[in-house]
Amino acid sequence: MYVFRGILLLLTLWFLAVALLLAFGESKSTGGPLGGVAQVYNAQTVAETTSTNVVAAINFDWRAYDTIGEASILLTAVTGVTALMRRYIERRRETGAT
Amino acid sequence: MQQLPRRRVQRQQVERQAEMTVIVRTIVRALLPTLLAFGIYIVTYGHLTPGGGFQGGMIIVGTVMSFYLAYGYNIVRQFHEEDLDLAEHIGALSYLFTGLLGVVAGTWFLTNIIRGGTPGTLLSGGIILVLNFVVGLKVASGTLLVLLILLESLQKGE
Amino acid sequence: MFAINFIAAIVLFLLGTYGVITNRNVVRIMLNLGLMESSTYLFLIALGYRAGGTAPIFYESKIVPGVTPAVDPIVQALALTSIVIGVVTLAMALSLIIHLARHYRTLDARRIRDLRG
């Protein structure tokens, strides 16, 4: 029975490996120049935003909406952990044991 | 009555065992200003060299956590939950108000309204400088709050 | 031999999958999930490479934006966001594991299956 489980695990991993290799085979080649929006960001960031770090300028200037969404994700996670652990913290502060 | 002194001795032994050796404690104490200055440098120069708010905030959290690893839980007990919570909420609201400055000035939400400044100096980048500080404060206080809550709920009772 | 990056990302992903399927300890399952997320960061950053390009930081005056070839900066910003999301997921999962450990008094994933009242 455990042999059957082992064979099934190996078949799953083999199928995943073949699928991922096929997906990698269709990626763009690294020879040509950058196209699309990345070329515009690289060429015009220093002139327009006067900051020399293009990655930080993408995060905070060109696409600042995504960073406000990410900051709200952090806020939600901290609220969630506080809400889940509220019972243990209060009981520990009152009596000294959980 | 016979069990009470033995339990107290065992508790003291557990608390002393949580500390590391004197070499680790001395090095962590000596490196504290350097690590804090490094974290604040990564946050401040985020618009010039690789770095920014998220990376610098995590470095500051790593500094405080290295103190926890070297000294045990008693040294991070001084952080109150309400202060860290207040700091994180101040950071989140500052991001929102920095974005609303753009609406007040006439253009859209979160536009770069601070112009002027030569690329390569510290006072360049416009709104990116302000947002780096805000996000650094938010990430540092939020991650520290989560870690301290998880650590406090795992301590044995006294 | 640039394809070694993609092959390393695939191998890390498969190792993480094997760990998630096989382990019994719940904390080890979360660690292997983090390993799978790390493999996707490596894959993303390896996608943005251009031959002969440099980092997209134009701090030195020798590197002129628009003339000097640089690698893709958008993918790096996406990986930064993904790292933060991974940290958030791990924090929520750990607090849920603490609840599980108190209630069931075990960390074995095969014993946490009965619905107790």
PDB file of C-alpha atoms in Angstrom, chain B residues 16-146:
ATOM      1  CA  ARG B  16      19.217  31.313  32.651  1.00  0.00           C
ATOM      2  CA  GLN B  17      19.371  28.692  29.930  1.00  0.00           C
ATOM      3  CA  ALA B  18      17.529  30.957  27.523  1.00  0.00           C
ATOM      4  CA  GLU B  19      20.558  33.292  27.393  1.00  0.00           C
ATOM      5  CA  MET B  20      23.465  32.669  25.105  1.00  0.00           C
ATOM      6  CA  THR B  21      27.148  32.796  25.990  1.00  0.00           C
ATOM      7  CA  VAL B  22      28.894  35.997  27.059  1.00  0.00           C
ATOM      8  CA  ILE B  23      30.635  36.345  23.689  1.00  0.00           C
ATOM      9  CA  VAL B  24      27.341  36.473  21.786  1.00  0.00           C
ATOM     10  CA  ARG B  25      25.807  38.885  24.263  1.00  0.00           C
ATOM     11  CA  THR B  26      28.782  41.266  24.117  1.00  0.00           C
ATOM     12  CA  ILE B  27      28.911  41.271  20.341  1.00  0.00           C
ATOM     13  CA  VAL B  28      25.184  41.920  19.998  1.00  0.00           C
ATOM     14  CA  ARG B  29      25.390  44.777  22.467  1.00  0.00           C
ATOM     15  CA  ALA B  30      28.392  46.284  20.681  1.00  0.00           C
ATOM     16  CA  LEU B  31      26.851  46.018  17.229  1.00  0.00           C
ATOM     17  CA  LEU B  32      23.533  47.626  18.092  1.00  0.00           C
ATOM     18  CA  PRO B  33      24.350  51.220  16.923  1.00  0.00           C
ATOM     19  CA  THR B  34      25.908  49.957  13.701  1.00  0.00           C
ATOM     20  CA  LEU B  35      22.945  47.766  12.813  1.00  0.00           C
ATOM     21  CA  LEU B  36      20.396  50.456  13.611  1.00  0.00           C
ATOM     22  CA  ALA B  37      22.331  53.047  11.586  1.00  0.00           C
ATOM     23  CA  PHE B  38      22.550  50.578   8.700  1.00  0.00           C
ATOM     24  CA  GLY B  39      18.808  49.987   8.754  1.00  0.00           C
ATOM     25  CA  ILE B  40      18.000  53.694   8.795  1.00  0.00           C
ATOM     26  CA  TYR B  41      20.537  54.282   5.995  1.00  0.00           C
ATOM     27  CA  ILE B  42      18.847  51.705   3.777  1.00  0.00           C
ATOM     28  CA  VAL B  43      15.469  53.362   4.386  1.00  0.00           C
ATOM     29  CA  THR B  44      16.752  56.903   3.814  1.00  0.00           C
ATOM     30  CA  TYR B  45      18.769  56.324   0.630  1.00  0.00           C
ATOM     31  CA  GLY B  46      16.065  54.197  -0.962  1.00  0.00           C
ATOM     32  CA  HIS B  47      15.664  56.509  -3.928  1.00  0.00           C
ATOM     33  CA  LEU B  48      19.368  56.423  -4.855  1.00  0.00           C
ATOM     34  CA  THR B  49      20.727  52.935  -4.182  1.00  0.00           C
ATOM     35  CA  PRO B  50      18.945  49.575  -3.918  1.00  0.00           C
ATOM     36  CA  GLY B  51      16.773  49.466  -0.829  1.00  0.00           C
ATOM     37  CA  GLY B  52      13.698  51.298   0.293  1.00  0.00           C
ATOM     38  CA  GLY B  53      11.066  51.142   2.968  1.00  0.00           C
ATOM     39  CA  PHE B  54      10.364  47.409   3.053  1.00  0.00           C
ATOM     40  CA  GLN B  55      13.958  46.237   3.179  1.00  0.00           C
ATOM     41  CA  GLY B  56      15.036  48.778   5.813  1.00  0.00           C
ATOM     42  CA  GLY B  57      12.085  47.976   8.053  1.00  0.00           C
ATOM     43  CA  MET B  58      12.962  44.297   7.999  1.00  0.00           C
ATOM     44  CA  ILE B  59      16.573  45.068   8.942  1.00  0.00           C
ATOM     45  CA  ILE B  60      15.394  46.987  12.014  1.00  0.00           C
ATOM     46  CA  VAL B  61      13.167  44.073  13.015  1.00  0.00           C
ATOM     47  CA  GLY B  62      16.139  41.735  12.557  1.00  0.00           C
ATOM     48  CA  THR B  63      18.183  43.854  14.953  1.00  0.00           C
ATOM     49  CA  VAL B  64      15.580  43.669  17.709  1.00  0.00           C
ATOM     50  CA  MET B  65      15.119  39.942  17.141  1.00  0.00           C
ATOM     51  CA  SER B  66      18.847  39.325  17.460  1.00  0.00           C
ATOM     52  CA  PHE B  67      18.564  40.881  20.904  1.00  0.00           C
ATOM     53  CA  TYR B  68      15.787  38.444  21.721  1.00  0.00           C
ATOM     54  CA  LEU B  69      17.916  35.505  20.572  1.00  0.00           C
ATOM     55  CA  ALA B  70      20.891  36.587  22.671  1.00  0.00           C
ATOM     56  CA  TYR B  71      19.162  37.573  25.899  1.00  0.00           C
ATOM     57  CA  GLY B  72      15.906  35.633  26.151  1.00  0.00           C
ATOM     58  CA  TYR B  73      12.378  36.873  26.350  1.00  0.00           C
ATOM     59  CA  ASN B  74      12.803  39.333  29.237  1.00  0.00           C
ATOM     60  CA  ILE B  75      14.515  41.979  27.167  1.00  0.00           C
ATOM     61  CA  VAL B  76      11.739  42.370  24.574  1.00  0.00           C
ATOM     62  CA  ARG B  77       9.063  42.514  27.244  1.00  0.00           C
ATOM     63  CA  GLN B  78       9.512  46.308  27.372  1.00  0.00           C
ATOM     64  CA  PHE B  79       7.726  46.833  24.037  1.00  0.00           C
ATOM     65  CA  HIS B  80       4.130  47.588  24.769  1.00  0.00           C
ATOM     66  CA  GLU B  81       1.531  46.360  22.366  1.00  0.00           C
ATOM     67  CA  GLU B  82      -0.361  49.657  22.293  1.00  0.00           C
ATOM     68  CA  ASP B  83       2.672  51.733  21.271  1.00  0.00           C
ATOM     69  CA  LEU B  84       3.536  49.488  18.334  1.00  0.00           C
ATOM     70  CA  ASP B  85      -0.105  49.435  17.271  1.00  0.00           C
ATOM     71  CA  LEU B  86      -0.253  53.229  17.390  1.00  0.00           C
ATOM     72  CA  ALA B  87       2.959  53.529  15.345  1.00  0.00           C
ATOM     73  CA  GLU B  88       1.612  51.252  12.642  1.00  0.00           C
ATOM     74  CA  HIS B  89      -1.656  53.133  12.382  1.00  0.00           C
ATOM     75  CA  ILE B  90       0.224  56.441  12.163  1.00  0.00           C
ATOM     76  CA  GLY B  91       2.237  54.992   9.282  1.00  0.00           C
ATOM     77  CA  ALA B  92      -0.813  53.798   7.390  1.00  0.00           C
ATOM     78  CA  LEU B  93      -2.645  57.103   7.777  1.00  0.00           C
ATOM     79  CA  SER B  94       0.432  59.089   6.727  1.00  0.00           C
ATOM     80  CA  TYR B  95       0.514  57.194   3.452  1.00  0.00           C
ATOM     81  CA  LEU B  96      -3.096  58.127   2.824  1.00  0.00           C
ATOM     82  CA  PHE B  97      -2.567  61.802   3.651  1.00  0.00           C
ATOM     83  CA  THR B  98       0.530  61.994   1.461  1.00  0.00           C
ATOM     84  CA  GLY B  99      -1.610  60.770  -1.380  1.00  0.00           C
ATOM     85  CA  LEU B 100      -4.372  63.257  -0.614  1.00  0.00           C
ATOM     86  CA  LEU B 101      -1.862  66.102  -0.994  1.00  0.00           C
ATOM     87  CA  GLY B 102      -2.021  65.450  -4.721  1.00  0.00           C
ATOM     88  CA  VAL B 103      -5.803  65.896  -4.753  1.00  0.00           C
ATOM     89  CA  VAL B 104      -5.469  69.149  -2.796  1.00  0.00           C
ATOM     90  CA  ALA B 105      -2.909  70.482  -5.284  1.00  0.00           C
ATOM     91  CA  GLY B 106      -5.246  69.916  -8.202  1.00  0.00           C
ATOM     92  CA  THR B 107      -4.036  66.702  -9.892  1.00  0.00           C
ATOM     93  CA  TRP B 108      -4.819  63.075  -9.150  1.00  0.00           C
ATOM     94  CA  PHE B 109      -4.332  60.999  -6.026  1.00  0.00           C
ATOM     95  CA  LEU B 110      -0.679  60.079  -5.279  1.00  0.00           C
ATOM     96  CA  THR B 111       1.042  62.231  -7.904  1.00  0.00           C
ATOM     97  CA  ASN B 112       4.557  63.489  -7.381  1.00  0.00           C
ATOM     98  CA  ILE B 113       3.999  67.131  -6.507  1.00  0.00           C
ATOM     99  CA  ILE B 114       7.494  67.933  -5.222  1.00  0.00           C
ATOM    100  CA  ARG B 115       9.579  68.999  -8.215  1.00  0.00           C
ATOM    101  CA  GLY B 116      13.141  70.249  -8.428  1.00  0.00           C
ATOM    102  CA  GLY B 117      16.278  68.640  -7.142  1.00  0.00           C
ATOM    103  CA  THR B 118      19.175  67.162  -9.016  1.00  0.00           C
ATOM    104  CA  PRO B 119      19.271  63.398  -9.470  1.00  0.00           C
ATOM    105  CA  GLY B 120      21.930  61.874  -7.276  1.00  0.00           C
ATOM    106  CA  THR B 121      21.634  64.012  -4.165  1.00  0.00           C
ATOM    107  CA  LEU B 122      19.767  63.207  -0.990  1.00  0.00           C
ATOM    108  CA  LEU B 123      16.937  65.709  -1.422  1.00  0.00           C
ATOM    109  CA  SER B 124      15.699  64.382  -4.740  1.00  0.00           C
ATOM    110  CA  GLY B 125      13.007  61.952  -5.691  1.00  0.00           C
ATOM    111  CA  GLY B 126      10.053  63.990  -4.534  1.00  0.00           C
ATOM    112  CA  ILE B 127       7.365  61.948  -2.852  1.00  0.00           C
ATOM    113  CA  ILE B 128       9.503  58.789  -2.863  1.00  0.00           C
ATOM    114  CA  LEU B 129      11.571  60.075   0.056  1.00  0.00           C
ATOM    115  CA  VAL B 130       8.506  60.667   2.236  1.00  0.00           C
ATOM    116  CA  LEU B 131       6.907  57.346   1.323  1.00  0.00           C
ATOM    117  CA  ASN B 132      10.089  55.425   2.136  1.00  0.00           C
ATOM    118  CA  PHE B 133      10.041  56.682   5.713  1.00  0.00           C
ATOM    119  CA  VAL B 134       6.330  56.017   6.089  1.00  0.00           C
ATOM    120  CA  VAL B 135       6.523  52.479   4.752  1.00  0.00           C
ATOM    121  CA  GLY B 136       9.651  51.751   6.804  1.00  0.00           C
ATOM    122  CA  LEU B 137       7.885  52.776  10.021  1.00  0.00           C
ATOM    123  CA  LYS B 138       4.839  50.720   9.086  1.00  0.00           C
ATOM    124  CA  VAL B 139       6.703  47.543   8.191  1.00  0.00           C
ATOM    125  CA  ALA B 140       9.010  47.677  11.217  1.00  0.00           C
ATOM    126  CA  SER B 141       6.290  48.248  13.810  1.00  0.00           C
ATOM    127  CA  GLY B 142       3.819  45.811  12.198  1.00  0.00           C
ATOM    128  CA  THR B 143       6.253  42.921  11.882  1.00  0.00           C
ATOM    129  CA  LEU B 144       7.600  43.531  15.385  1.00  0.00           C
ATOM    130  CA  LEU B 145       4.052  43.502  16.778  1.00  0.00           C
ATOM    131  CA  VAL B 146       3.228  40.184  15.103  1.00  0.00           C
TER     132      VAL B 146
END
